[in-house]
């Protein structure tokens, strides 16, 4: 059983930065593909970024160049550094782990992961 707990969300003005963290069960970050997806009210889930077991990262076009996904296997923690935030980035952000793919996945697959956290709200005002 994989457990994921997000933190770091909040409110920020456009152009600002936030860093999300996801504390995971032991060995999760080193064994599985992990990532972040977001969902705004009335919208579908959107894959934001994913990082596979060997550290290769992929990003959605809407965040590429502004967001950076990383992980610390020693701390079993996943991060999402979000810079140059825009009002359209406002959403609930979820940490996710995909345990069925042998450690590999892309950002667009992270929305269907078999484990996810409870979410952390990010609000960007103009």
PDB file of C-alpha atoms in Angstrom:
ATOM      1  CA  UNK A   1       0.000   0.000   0.000  1.00  0.00           C
ATOM      2  CA  UNK A   2       1.403   3.352  -1.074  1.00  0.00           C
ATOM      3  CA  UNK A   3       0.684   6.420   1.009  1.00  0.00           C
ATOM      4  CA  UNK A   4       1.142   9.936  -0.331  1.00  0.00           C
ATOM      5  CA  UNK A   5       0.785  13.181   1.602  1.00  0.00           C
ATOM      6  CA  UNK A   6       1.047  16.537  -0.170  1.00  0.00           C
ATOM      7  CA  UNK A   7       1.993  19.877   1.334  1.00  0.00           C
ATOM      8  CA  UNK A   8       3.050  23.320   0.189  1.00  0.00           C
ATOM      9  CA  UNK A   9      -0.028  24.661  -1.522  1.00  0.00           C
ATOM     10  CA  UNK A  10      -1.336  28.143  -0.886  1.00  0.00           C
ATOM     11  CA  UNK A  11      -2.258  31.463  -2.414  1.00  0.00           C
ATOM     12  CA  UNK A  12       0.150  33.526  -4.472  1.00  0.00           C
ATOM     13  CA  UNK A  13       0.021  36.405  -6.907  1.00  0.00           C
ATOM     14  CA  UNK A  14       0.644  35.911 -10.588  1.00  0.00           C
ATOM     15  CA  UNK A  15       4.337  35.669 -11.316  1.00  0.00           C
ATOM     16  CA  UNK A  16       5.074  34.155  -7.947  1.00  0.00           C
ATOM     17  CA  UNK A  17       6.420  30.746  -6.974  1.00  0.00           C
ATOM     18  CA  UNK A  18       5.405  27.793  -4.830  1.00  0.00           C
ATOM     19  CA  UNK A  19       7.000  24.446  -4.093  1.00  0.00           C
ATOM     20  CA  UNK A  20       4.820  21.426  -3.494  1.00  0.00           C
ATOM     21  CA  UNK A  21       6.091  18.409  -1.597  1.00  0.00           C
ATOM     22  CA  UNK A  22       4.766  14.867  -1.449  1.00  0.00           C
ATOM     23  CA  UNK A  23       5.890  12.558   1.329  1.00  0.00           C
ATOM     24  CA  UNK A  24       5.655   8.964   0.136  1.00  0.00           C
ATOM     25  CA  UNK A  25       5.893   5.531   1.661  1.00  0.00           C
ATOM     26  CA  UNK A  26       9.340   3.983   1.805  1.00  0.00           C
ATOM     27  CA  UNK A  27      10.883   3.019  -1.555  1.00  0.00           C
ATOM     28  CA  UNK A  28       8.044   4.590  -3.545  1.00  0.00           C
ATOM     29  CA  UNK A  29      10.043   7.326  -5.249  1.00  0.00           C
ATOM     30  CA  UNK A  30      12.845   4.942  -6.216  1.00  0.00           C
ATOM     31  CA  UNK A  31      10.588   2.148  -7.441  1.00  0.00           C
ATOM     32  CA  UNK A  32       7.706   3.756  -9.297  1.00  0.00           C
ATOM     33  CA  UNK A  33       6.826   6.498 -11.687  1.00  0.00           C
ATOM     34  CA  UNK A  34       5.476   9.458  -9.749  1.00  0.00           C
ATOM     35  CA  UNK A  35       4.011  12.750 -10.711  1.00  0.00           C
ATOM     36  CA  UNK A  36       1.517  15.528 -10.252  1.00  0.00           C
ATOM     37  CA  UNK A  37      -1.819  16.163 -11.800  1.00  0.00           C
ATOM     38  CA  UNK A  38      -4.272  18.968 -11.168  1.00  0.00           C
ATOM     39  CA  UNK A  39      -7.973  19.506 -11.347  1.00  0.00           C
ATOM     40  CA  UNK A  40      -9.904  22.748 -11.289  1.00  0.00           C
ATOM     41  CA  UNK A  41     -13.644  22.825 -10.569  1.00  0.00           C
ATOM     42  CA  UNK A  42     -15.598  21.767 -13.619  1.00  0.00           C
ATOM     43  CA  UNK A  43     -12.478  20.640 -15.460  1.00  0.00           C
ATOM     44  CA  UNK A  44     -10.996  17.245 -16.164  1.00  0.00           C
ATOM     45  CA  UNK A  45      -7.814  16.053 -14.559  1.00  0.00           C
ATOM     46  CA  UNK A  46      -4.714  17.423 -16.248  1.00  0.00           C
ATOM     47  CA  UNK A  47      -1.339  15.747 -16.073  1.00  0.00           C
ATOM     48  CA  UNK A  48       1.273  18.288 -15.025  1.00  0.00           C
ATOM     49  CA  UNK A  49       4.554  16.404 -14.710  1.00  0.00           C
ATOM     50  CA  UNK A  50       5.939  12.946 -14.098  1.00  0.00           C
ATOM     51  CA  UNK A  51       9.304  11.510 -13.165  1.00  0.00           C
ATOM     52  CA  UNK A  52      10.147   7.870 -13.653  1.00  0.00           C
ATOM     53  CA  UNK A  53      12.106   5.573 -11.387  1.00  0.00           C
ATOM     54  CA  UNK A  54      15.438   6.543 -12.947  1.00  0.00           C
ATOM     55  CA  UNK A  55      14.721  10.258 -12.874  1.00  0.00           C
ATOM     56  CA  UNK A  56      13.544  11.095 -16.371  1.00  0.00           C
ATOM     57  CA  UNK A  57      10.956  13.867 -16.322  1.00  0.00           C
ATOM     58  CA  UNK A  58       8.182  14.838 -18.702  1.00  0.00           C
ATOM     59  CA  UNK A  59       5.884  17.870 -18.588  1.00  0.00           C
ATOM     60  CA  UNK A  60       2.604  19.063 -19.938  1.00  0.00           C
ATOM     61  CA  UNK A  61       2.860  21.841 -22.511  1.00  0.00           C
ATOM     62  CA  UNK A  62       1.058  24.329 -20.283  1.00  0.00           C
ATOM     63  CA  UNK A  63       3.757  24.130 -17.590  1.00  0.00           C
ATOM     64  CA  UNK A  64       6.872  23.319 -19.559  1.00  0.00           C
ATOM     65  CA  UNK A  65       9.634  25.796 -18.772  1.00  0.00           C
ATOM     66  CA  UNK A  66       7.906  27.036 -15.619  1.00  0.00           C
ATOM     67  CA  UNK A  67       7.544  23.936 -13.438  1.00  0.00           C
ATOM     68  CA  UNK A  68      10.231  21.469 -12.376  1.00  0.00           C
ATOM     69  CA  UNK A  69       9.586  18.035 -10.918  1.00  0.00           C
ATOM     70  CA  UNK A  70      12.220  16.371  -8.768  1.00  0.00           C
ATOM     71  CA  UNK A  71      12.582  13.739  -6.105  1.00  0.00           C
ATOM     72  CA  UNK A  72      14.769  12.799  -3.189  1.00  0.00           C
ATOM     73  CA  UNK A  73      14.854   9.027  -2.881  1.00  0.00           C
ATOM     74  CA  UNK A  74      16.633   9.163   0.482  1.00  0.00           C
ATOM     75  CA  UNK A  75      13.736  11.189   1.877  1.00  0.00           C
ATOM     76  CA  UNK A  76      11.045   9.405  -0.168  1.00  0.00           C
ATOM     77  CA  UNK A  77       9.787  12.815  -1.219  1.00  0.00           C
ATOM     78  CA  UNK A  78       8.558  14.191  -4.523  1.00  0.00           C
ATOM     79  CA  UNK A  79       8.653  17.905  -5.314  1.00  0.00           C
ATOM     80  CA  UNK A  80       7.103  20.292  -7.787  1.00  0.00           C
ATOM     81  CA  UNK A  81       8.744  23.701  -8.080  1.00  0.00           C
ATOM     82  CA  UNK A  82       6.296  26.090  -9.701  1.00  0.00           C
ATOM     83  CA  UNK A  83       7.596  29.415 -11.019  1.00  0.00           C
ATOM     84  CA  UNK A  84       5.984  32.209 -13.022  1.00  0.00           C
ATOM     85  CA  UNK A  85       2.586  31.105 -11.804  1.00  0.00           C
ATOM     86  CA  UNK A  86      -0.486  32.183 -13.742  1.00  0.00           C
ATOM     87  CA  UNK A  87      -4.147  32.426 -12.674  1.00  0.00           C
ATOM     88  CA  UNK A  88      -4.896  29.455 -14.923  1.00  0.00           C
ATOM     89  CA  UNK A  89      -2.629  27.326 -12.734  1.00  0.00           C
ATOM     90  CA  UNK A  90      -5.242  27.581  -9.982  1.00  0.00           C
ATOM     91  CA  UNK A  91      -6.382  24.058  -9.102  1.00  0.00           C
ATOM     92  CA  UNK A  92      -6.177  21.243  -6.608  1.00  0.00           C
ATOM     93  CA  UNK A  93      -2.832  19.536  -7.122  1.00  0.00           C
ATOM     94  CA  UNK A  94      -2.480  15.821  -6.471  1.00  0.00           C
ATOM     95  CA  UNK A  95       0.601  13.712  -6.024  1.00  0.00           C
ATOM     96  CA  UNK A  96       0.309  10.335  -7.705  1.00  0.00           C
ATOM     97  CA  UNK A  97       2.209   7.087  -7.954  1.00  0.00           C
ATOM     98  CA  UNK A  98       1.871   4.564 -10.757  1.00  0.00           C
ATOM     99  CA  UNK A  99       2.878   1.097  -9.534  1.00  0.00           C
ATOM    100  CA  UNK A 100       1.827  -0.921 -12.579  1.00  0.00           C
ATOM    101  CA  UNK A 101       4.152   0.447 -15.245  1.00  0.00           C
ATOM    102  CA  UNK A 102       7.507  -0.974 -14.206  1.00  0.00           C
ATOM    103  CA  UNK A 103       8.756   2.430 -13.097  1.00  0.00           C
ATOM    104  CA  UNK A 104       8.135   4.239 -16.351  1.00  0.00           C
ATOM    105  CA  UNK A 105       5.410   6.657 -17.366  1.00  0.00           C
ATOM    106  CA  UNK A 106       4.750  10.021 -19.002  1.00  0.00           C
ATOM    107  CA  UNK A 107       2.985  13.077 -17.628  1.00  0.00           C
ATOM    108  CA  UNK A 108      -0.253  12.305 -19.469  1.00  0.00           C
ATOM    109  CA  UNK A 109      -0.449   8.883 -17.815  1.00  0.00           C
ATOM    110  CA  UNK A 110      -0.191  10.191 -14.267  1.00  0.00           C
ATOM    111  CA  UNK A 111      -3.888  11.099 -14.117  1.00  0.00           C
ATOM    112  CA  UNK A 112      -4.806   7.407 -14.107  1.00  0.00           C
ATOM    113  CA  UNK A 113      -2.283   6.327 -11.496  1.00  0.00           C
ATOM    114  CA  UNK A 114      -3.383   3.742  -8.984  1.00  0.00           C
ATOM    115  CA  UNK A 115      -2.415   5.829  -5.945  1.00  0.00           C
ATOM    116  CA  UNK A 116      -2.868   9.487  -5.209  1.00  0.00           C
ATOM    117  CA  UNK A 117      -2.757  11.837  -2.237  1.00  0.00           C
ATOM    118  CA  UNK A 118      -5.521  13.968  -0.793  1.00  0.00           C
ATOM    119  CA  UNK A 119      -4.501  17.038  -2.770  1.00  0.00           C
ATOM    120  CA  UNK A 120      -3.258  20.528  -1.954  1.00  0.00           C
ATOM    121  CA  UNK A 121      -4.908  23.713  -3.216  1.00  0.00           C
ATOM    122  CA  UNK A 122      -2.978  26.227  -5.285  1.00  0.00           C
ATOM    123  CA  UNK A 123      -4.614  29.588  -5.937  1.00  0.00           C
ATOM    124  CA  UNK A 124      -3.019  32.207  -8.160  1.00  0.00           C
ATOM    125  CA  UNK A 125      -4.515  35.679  -8.220  1.00  0.00           C
ATOM    126  CA  UNK A 126      -4.045  38.227 -10.974  1.00  0.00           C
TER     127      UNK A 126
END
